[in-house]
Short mmCIF file of C-alpha atoms in Angstrom, two decimals:
data_model
loop_
_atom_site.label_atom_id
_atom_site.label_comp_id
_atom_site.label_asym_id
_atom_site.label_seq_id
_atom_site.Cartn_x
_atom_site.Cartn_y
_atom_site.Cartn_z
CA MET A 1 113.22 98.59 133.08
CA GLU A 2 113.88 101.66 130.93
CA ASP A 3 117.62 101.00 131.15
CA THR A 4 117.10 97.44 129.94
CA ILE A 5 115.01 98.63 127.00
CA TYR A 6 117.57 101.25 126.01
CA ASP A 7 120.31 98.63 126.28
CA LEU A 8 118.38 96.43 123.86
CA MET A 9 117.93 99.33 121.46
CA GLU A 10 121.67 100.02 121.57
CA GLN A 11 122.38 96.35 120.87
CA ALA A 12 120.05 96.53 117.89
CA GLN A 13 121.79 99.62 116.55
CA ASP A 14 125.05 97.69 116.37
CA LEU A 15 123.51 94.96 114.20
CA PRO A 16 122.86 94.97 110.46
CA GLY A 17 119.24 95.04 109.38
CA GLY A 18 117.60 91.64 109.52
CA ALA A 19 115.93 89.02 111.68
CA ALA A 20 118.36 89.24 114.60
CA LYS A 21 117.98 93.00 114.90
CA LEU A 22 114.20 92.75 114.65
CA ALA A 23 114.08 90.09 117.37
CA ILE A 24 115.90 92.39 119.79
CA LEU A 25 113.67 95.35 118.92
CA GLU A 26 110.55 93.24 119.34
CA GLU A 27 111.73 92.18 122.78
CA ALA A 28 112.32 95.84 123.66
CA ALA A 29 108.78 96.66 122.52
CA ARG A 30 107.36 93.80 124.59
CA LEU A 31 109.14 95.04 127.71
CA ALA A 32 108.00 98.61 127.08
CA ASP A 33 104.40 97.44 126.71
CA ALA A 34 104.59 95.33 129.85
CA SER A 35 105.96 98.30 131.79
CA GLY A 36 103.37 100.74 130.46
CA LEU A 37 106.06 102.92 128.87
CA LYS A 38 103.97 104.12 125.94
CA GLU A 39 106.33 106.76 124.58
CA LEU A 40 109.26 104.37 124.66
CA ALA A 41 107.15 101.63 123.07
CA TYR A 42 106.29 104.11 120.30
CA GLU A 43 109.97 104.91 119.74
CA VAL A 44 110.93 101.24 119.60
CA ARG A 45 108.19 100.50 117.08
CA GLY A 46 109.51 103.29 114.90
CA GLU A 47 112.80 101.40 114.84
CA ILE A 48 110.95 98.18 114.03
CA VAL A 49 109.15 99.80 111.09
CA ASP A 50 112.39 101.21 109.70
CA CYS A 51 114.25 97.91 110.00
CA ALA A 52 111.39 95.73 108.77
CA ILE A 53 110.46 97.82 105.72
CA PHE A 54 113.98 97.85 104.32
CA ASN A 55 114.96 94.28 105.15
CA GLY A 56 112.12 92.23 103.73
CA TYR A 57 109.73 92.00 106.70
CA PRO A 58 106.81 94.17 105.59
CA LEU A 59 104.21 92.41 107.75
CA LYS A 60 106.15 93.25 110.91
CA ALA A 61 106.30 96.85 109.69
CA LEU A 62 102.54 97.01 109.10
CA ILE A 63 101.79 95.66 112.58
CA ALA A 64 104.19 98.04 114.31
CA PHE A 65 102.97 101.04 112.33
CA SER A 66 99.32 100.27 113.09
CA TRP A 67 100.17 100.37 116.80
CA GLN A 68 101.97 103.69 116.33
CA LEU A 69 99.04 105.17 114.44
CA GLY A 70 96.60 104.24 117.19
CA GLN A 71 98.87 105.69 119.86
CA PHE A 72 99.42 108.88 117.86
CA ASP A 73 95.68 109.43 117.51
CA GLN A 74 95.26 109.18 121.28
CA LYS A 75 97.96 111.76 122.04
CA PRO A 76 99.01 113.55 118.83
CA ASP A 77 100.81 116.34 120.67
CA GLU A 78 103.31 113.91 122.17
CA TYR A 79 104.69 112.52 118.91
CA ASP A 80 106.38 113.78 115.74
CA GLU A 81 103.67 113.96 113.09
CA GLN A 82 106.16 114.58 110.25
CA GLU A 83 108.00 111.33 110.93
CA LEU A 84 104.73 109.40 111.17
CA LEU A 85 103.37 110.86 107.93
CA TRP A 86 106.59 110.10 106.07
CA THR A 87 106.53 106.52 107.34
CA TYR A 88 102.92 106.19 106.20
CA LYS A 89 104.19 106.22 102.62
CA TRP A 90 106.44 103.23 103.31
CA ILE A 91 103.42 101.31 104.55
CA LEU A 92 101.36 102.17 101.47
CA GLY A 93 104.23 100.95 99.33
CA LYS A 94 103.93 97.49 100.93
CA VAL A 95 100.27 97.09 101.82
CA CYS A 96 99.31 95.45 98.51
CA SER A 97 101.82 92.66 99.14
CA PHE A 98 99.27 90.65 101.12
CA PRO A 99 96.20 89.31 99.28
CA ASN A 100 94.27 88.92 102.54
CA ILE A 101 94.20 92.71 102.97
CA PRO A 102 90.96 93.66 101.16
CA LYS A 103 90.97 96.24 98.40
CA ALA A 104 88.57 98.42 100.42
CA GLN A 105 90.97 98.45 103.36
CA VAL A 106 93.85 99.47 101.10
CA GLU A 107 91.74 102.30 99.70
CA ASN A 108 90.75 103.39 103.21
CA LEU A 109 94.40 103.62 104.18
CA VAL A 110 95.19 105.88 101.22
CA GLU A 111 92.23 108.11 102.04
CA ASP A 112 93.33 108.25 105.67
CA MET A 113 96.79 109.36 104.57
CA ARG A 114 95.19 112.01 102.34
CA LYS A 115 93.19 113.38 105.25
CA ARG A 116 96.18 113.48 107.57
CA TYR A 117 98.39 115.20 105.01
CA ALA A 118 95.74 117.86 104.43
CA GLU A 119 95.34 118.35 108.18
CA TYR A 120 99.03 119.20 108.50
CA GLY A 121 99.19 121.41 105.42
CA TYR A 122 100.73 119.10 102.81
CA ASN A 123 99.46 118.94 99.25
CA GLU A 124 98.01 115.99 97.34
CA ARG A 125 100.98 115.00 95.20
CA PRO A 126 101.90 112.07 97.52
CA TYR A 127 98.26 110.97 97.61
CA HIS A 128 97.94 110.73 93.82
CA TYR A 129 101.45 109.29 93.52
CA TYR A 130 100.61 106.45 95.90
CA LYS A 131 97.28 105.90 94.17
CA PHE A 132 99.43 105.49 91.05
CA ARG A 133 101.70 102.99 92.77
CA ILE A 134 98.88 101.01 94.34
CA ALA A 135 97.05 100.83 91.01
CA MET A 136 100.22 99.28 89.55
CA ASP A 137 100.51 96.85 92.46
CA MET A 138 96.94 95.77 91.78
CA GLY A 139 97.45 95.43 88.03
CA ARG A 140 94.98 98.23 87.31
CA LEU A 141 97.13 99.89 84.70
CA ASP A 142 94.47 102.11 83.12
CA GLU A 143 93.84 103.65 86.54
CA ALA A 144 97.57 103.95 87.11
CA ARG A 145 97.95 105.95 83.89
CA GLN A 146 95.32 108.41 85.10
CA TYR A 147 97.02 108.90 88.46
CA LEU A 148 100.38 109.27 86.72
CA ASP A 149 99.00 112.15 84.70
CA THR A 150 97.49 113.71 87.82
CA PHE A 151 100.35 113.54 90.31
CA ARG A 152 102.84 115.07 87.88
CA THR A 153 100.71 118.22 87.59
CA ILE A 154 100.91 118.93 91.34
CA GLU A 155 103.84 120.87 92.75
CA ARG A 156 106.32 118.98 94.90
CA ASP A 157 106.43 119.68 98.63
CA SER A 158 108.44 118.33 101.56
CA MET A 159 106.35 115.14 101.75
CA SER A 160 106.92 114.19 98.12
CA ASP A 161 109.13 111.22 97.37
CA CYS A 162 112.48 112.11 95.84
CA GLU A 163 112.64 112.72 92.09
CA ALA A 164 114.64 109.54 91.50
CA CYS A 165 112.05 107.38 93.26
CA GLU A 166 109.21 108.95 91.31
CA GLN A 167 111.08 108.59 88.03
CA SER A 168 111.81 104.95 88.79
CA GLN A 169 108.13 104.25 89.41
CA ILE A 170 107.29 105.79 86.04
CA VAL A 171 109.83 103.45 84.43
CA ARG A 172 108.09 100.61 86.24
CA PHE A 173 104.74 101.67 84.78
CA TYR A 174 105.98 101.52 81.20
CA TYR A 175 107.77 98.26 81.99
CA LEU A 176 104.45 96.77 83.13
CA THR A 177 102.53 98.09 80.13
CA GLY A 178 105.16 96.75 77.72
CA GLU A 179 105.95 100.20 76.30
CA ASP A 180 109.65 99.46 75.91
CA GLU A 181 110.73 102.63 74.13
CA GLN A 182 108.95 104.83 76.65
CA ALA A 183 110.42 102.88 79.58
CA LEU A 184 113.94 103.33 78.24
CA ALA A 185 113.39 107.02 77.52
CA VAL A 186 112.14 107.69 81.05
CA ALA A 187 115.02 105.66 82.50
CA LYS A 188 117.72 107.78 80.81
CA PRO A 189 118.35 110.23 83.69
CA ILE A 190 118.64 107.26 86.06
CA LEU A 191 120.91 105.23 83.80
CA SER A 192 123.13 108.27 83.29
CA GLY A 193 123.54 108.69 87.05
CA ARG A 194 121.79 112.06 87.12
CA MET A 195 119.00 110.72 89.34
CA THR A 196 119.93 108.47 92.26
CA CYS A 197 118.82 107.60 95.77
CA ALA A 198 119.11 104.72 98.23
CA GLU A 199 117.15 102.34 95.97
CA VAL A 200 117.76 103.91 92.58
CA PRO A 201 119.20 102.76 90.19
CA HIS A 202 118.91 99.37 91.96
CA VAL A 203 115.20 98.83 91.21
CA THR A 204 115.38 100.49 87.81
CA LEU A 205 118.18 98.50 86.23
CA SER A 206 116.21 95.26 86.42
CA GLN A 207 113.31 96.88 84.57
CA VAL A 208 115.30 98.00 81.54
CA LEU A 209 116.82 94.56 80.89
CA LEU A 210 114.01 92.99 78.87
CA PRO A 211 113.15 96.24 77.06
CA LEU A 212 116.80 96.57 75.99
CA TYR A 213 116.99 92.91 75.01
CA ARG A 214 113.82 93.17 72.95
CA GLN A 215 115.16 96.31 71.27
CA GLY A 216 118.26 94.42 70.12
CA GLU A 217 120.55 95.98 72.74
CA ALA A 218 121.74 92.68 74.22
CA ASP A 219 125.17 93.99 75.25
CA LYS A 220 123.69 96.95 77.12
CA ALA A 221 121.21 94.65 78.83
CA LYS A 222 124.04 92.35 79.90
CA ASP A 223 126.02 95.27 81.36
CA HIS A 224 123.01 96.60 83.26
CA HIS A 225 122.26 93.12 84.58
CA ARG A 226 125.81 92.72 85.83
CA ASN A 227 125.84 96.13 87.52
CA GLY A 228 122.28 95.97 88.79
CA TYR A 229 122.49 92.49 90.25
CA ARG A 230 125.66 93.42 92.10
CA LEU A 231 123.72 96.21 93.83
CA VAL A 232 120.92 93.98 95.11
CA ARG A 233 122.29 90.47 95.53
CA ASP A 234 123.08 90.82 99.25
CA ASP A 235 119.86 92.58 100.29
CA ARG A 236 116.68 90.58 100.91
CA ASP A 237 114.57 93.72 100.50
CA PHE A 238 115.16 93.45 96.73
CA LEU A 239 113.64 89.99 96.17
CA LYS A 240 111.27 91.25 93.47
CA THR A 241 114.13 93.05 91.73
CA ILE A 242 116.17 89.84 91.83
CA ALA A 243 113.18 88.02 90.31
CA GLU A 244 113.22 90.51 87.44
CA HIS A 245 116.88 89.68 86.85
CA ILE A 246 115.93 85.99 86.74
CA GLU A 247 113.13 86.73 84.28
CA TYR A 248 115.68 88.44 82.02
CA LEU A 249 118.22 85.63 82.40
CA ALA A 250 115.57 83.10 81.39
CA VAL A 251 115.79 84.47 77.85
CA ALA A 252 119.35 85.81 77.82
CA ASP A 253 121.43 83.31 79.82
CA PRO A 254 119.43 80.54 81.55
CA VAL A 255 122.52 78.75 82.86
CA LYS A 256 123.63 81.93 84.64
CA GLY A 257 120.09 82.22 85.95
CA ILE A 258 120.48 78.93 87.83
CA GLU A 259 123.22 80.51 89.96
CA VAL A 260 120.92 83.38 90.87
CA VAL A 261 118.07 81.02 91.74
CA GLU A 262 120.31 78.88 93.94
CA ARG A 263 121.66 81.91 95.75
CA HIS A 264 118.29 83.43 96.60
CA LEU A 265 115.68 80.66 96.83
CA HIS A 266 116.22 80.32 100.59
CA MET A 267 115.33 83.99 100.89
CA ALA A 268 112.10 83.58 98.95
CA LEU A 269 110.98 80.59 101.00
CA ASP A 270 110.56 82.56 104.22
CA TYR A 271 109.70 85.94 102.71
CA GLU A 272 106.80 87.72 104.38
CA SER A 273 105.43 89.37 101.25
CA GLY A 274 103.34 87.05 99.12
CA LEU A 275 103.66 89.38 96.13
CA GLU A 276 107.45 89.35 96.00
CA GLN A 277 107.49 85.62 96.72
CA MET A 278 105.10 85.01 93.82
CA TYR A 279 107.33 87.04 91.49
CA PHE A 280 110.35 84.97 92.45
CA TYR A 281 108.63 81.59 92.09
CA ALA A 282 107.14 82.50 88.71
CA ALA A 283 110.43 83.84 87.33
CA MET A 284 112.23 80.76 88.63
CA VAL A 285 109.73 78.38 87.02
CA GLY A 286 110.00 80.20 83.70
CA LEU A 287 113.77 79.86 83.84
CA LEU A 288 113.78 76.19 84.82
CA GLN A 289 111.32 75.34 82.07
CA ARG A 290 113.76 76.60 79.47
CA LEU A 291 116.51 74.45 80.93
CA ASP A 292 114.22 71.45 81.31
CA THR A 293 113.49 71.44 77.57
CA SER A 294 117.12 71.93 76.56
CA GLY A 295 117.81 68.20 76.61
CA LYS A 296 120.65 68.57 79.11
CA SER A 297 120.60 67.03 82.56
CA ARG A 298 121.04 69.68 85.25
CA LEU A 299 120.83 69.78 89.01
CA VAL A 300 119.64 72.66 91.17
CA ARG A 301 120.87 72.97 94.74
CA LEU A 302 117.84 73.45 96.94
CA PRO A 303 118.05 75.12 100.37
CA ALA A 304 118.40 72.92 103.43
CA SER A 305 115.41 74.76 104.91
CA LEU A 306 113.17 73.16 102.26
CA GLU A 307 112.27 69.73 103.65
CA TRP A 308 110.98 68.57 100.26
CA GLY A 309 114.31 69.50 98.70
CA LYS A 310 116.47 67.24 100.84
CA GLU A 311 116.14 64.50 98.25
CA GLU A 312 117.63 64.99 94.81
CA ARG A 313 114.99 66.49 92.54
CA THR A 314 114.78 66.85 88.78
CA LEU A 315 113.99 70.15 87.10
CA THR A 316 110.57 68.77 86.18
CA GLU A 317 109.84 67.98 89.83
CA ILE A 318 111.00 71.39 91.00
CA ILE A 319 108.82 73.09 88.39
CA ALA A 320 105.84 70.96 89.43
CA TYR A 321 106.38 71.96 93.07
CA PHE A 322 106.75 75.72 92.65
CA ARG A 323 104.46 76.44 89.71
CA PRO A 324 101.23 75.81 91.66
CA LEU A 325 102.52 78.03 94.47
CA ALA A 326 103.02 80.91 92.04
CA GLU A 327 99.71 80.33 90.27
CA SER A 328 97.67 80.05 93.47
CA ALA A 329 99.25 83.26 94.77
CA ALA A 330 98.44 85.01 91.50
CA ALA A 331 94.83 83.84 91.72
CA ALA A 332 94.57 85.16 95.30
CA PHE A 333 95.90 88.57 94.30
CA ASP A 334 93.60 88.70 91.28
CA ARG A 335 90.56 87.92 93.45
CA ARG A 336 91.47 90.78 95.75
CA ASN A 337 92.27 93.15 92.89
CA GLY A 338 89.22 92.28 90.79
CA ASN A 339 91.08 91.36 87.60
CA THR A 340 93.30 88.68 86.04
CA PHE A 341 96.49 90.69 85.80
CA TYR A 342 98.83 88.37 87.70
CA THR A 343 97.37 85.18 86.26
CA ASN A 344 97.91 86.62 82.79
CA TRP A 345 101.43 87.71 83.68
CA ILE A 346 102.39 84.26 84.90
CA GLY A 347 100.87 82.80 81.74
CA GLU A 348 103.26 84.93 79.69
CA ILE A 349 106.45 83.77 81.39
CA VAL A 350 105.50 80.20 82.30
CA GLN A 351 104.96 77.66 79.55
CA THR A 352 101.70 75.72 79.40
CA PRO A 353 102.26 72.10 80.49
#
């Protein structure tokens, strides 16, 4: 059976990240479980977490990581604690994406990470940094500002995220608070190419578009949109980033925005993360509303996977279908988070009927 499992893992290695690769890895994990091969099952789930996190399947990653964590706690000497602790950060970066995960459970996870890092001799910079990120995910921006001030005072160690990732998250904070000048100032080392990583400048470029546009730098915004969208358009892990491009196009070039919506709506429809899906639907509705009031008749190609979309639909009908989905998701996140952040955000980009 081990040979069969390793064969499946080799098959998965030859595939690009996505559903097909995950299906093979999940079959390998099932066989390892059925055969009682715990160490091999742990290894396979590490591959599942890696593939799922970076290809738009965060729920699969959370499930696989939870299994790994339980197995590690039973026999910590048999597994690589450094790899597990590094992966823990990926999980914390996605855990707020599901409104059915209670706030208390999210907080317990962060505290558990803090305890484990201390146990293995790492400092608290990652802990405060992820408290900062989670506070942003929950729309608790006053708390986020406090954690931002705290994590930057703690020296970096080997468990800290890279400088580009941290800088990008600071840009995101000022983007969320509407502090345009500060967002653009913090983004400078990223925009200049001095700070880069696997996801930077990808996730940063979309968050300087509206600040630049509002500052009267329309040409710069257009250039950054063109370059930034090219980086993310073929990767489903960047659905929220794509939604931010749509939000920008709603004010800068709504007709161009239709092309982006048509290209990515199929991706949003089966996306595991409710947060990213909500972002996409809301940005799309805001865009379509601008076109719907332009007085011009337009058609939007809807994905074949959307049964409702098999008939020809007007912009008004499409808006009426997706707006409640975005608003109900926002309400669910707000209930979990204890505020009205996402409802207010949708109210800013979606016109009142």
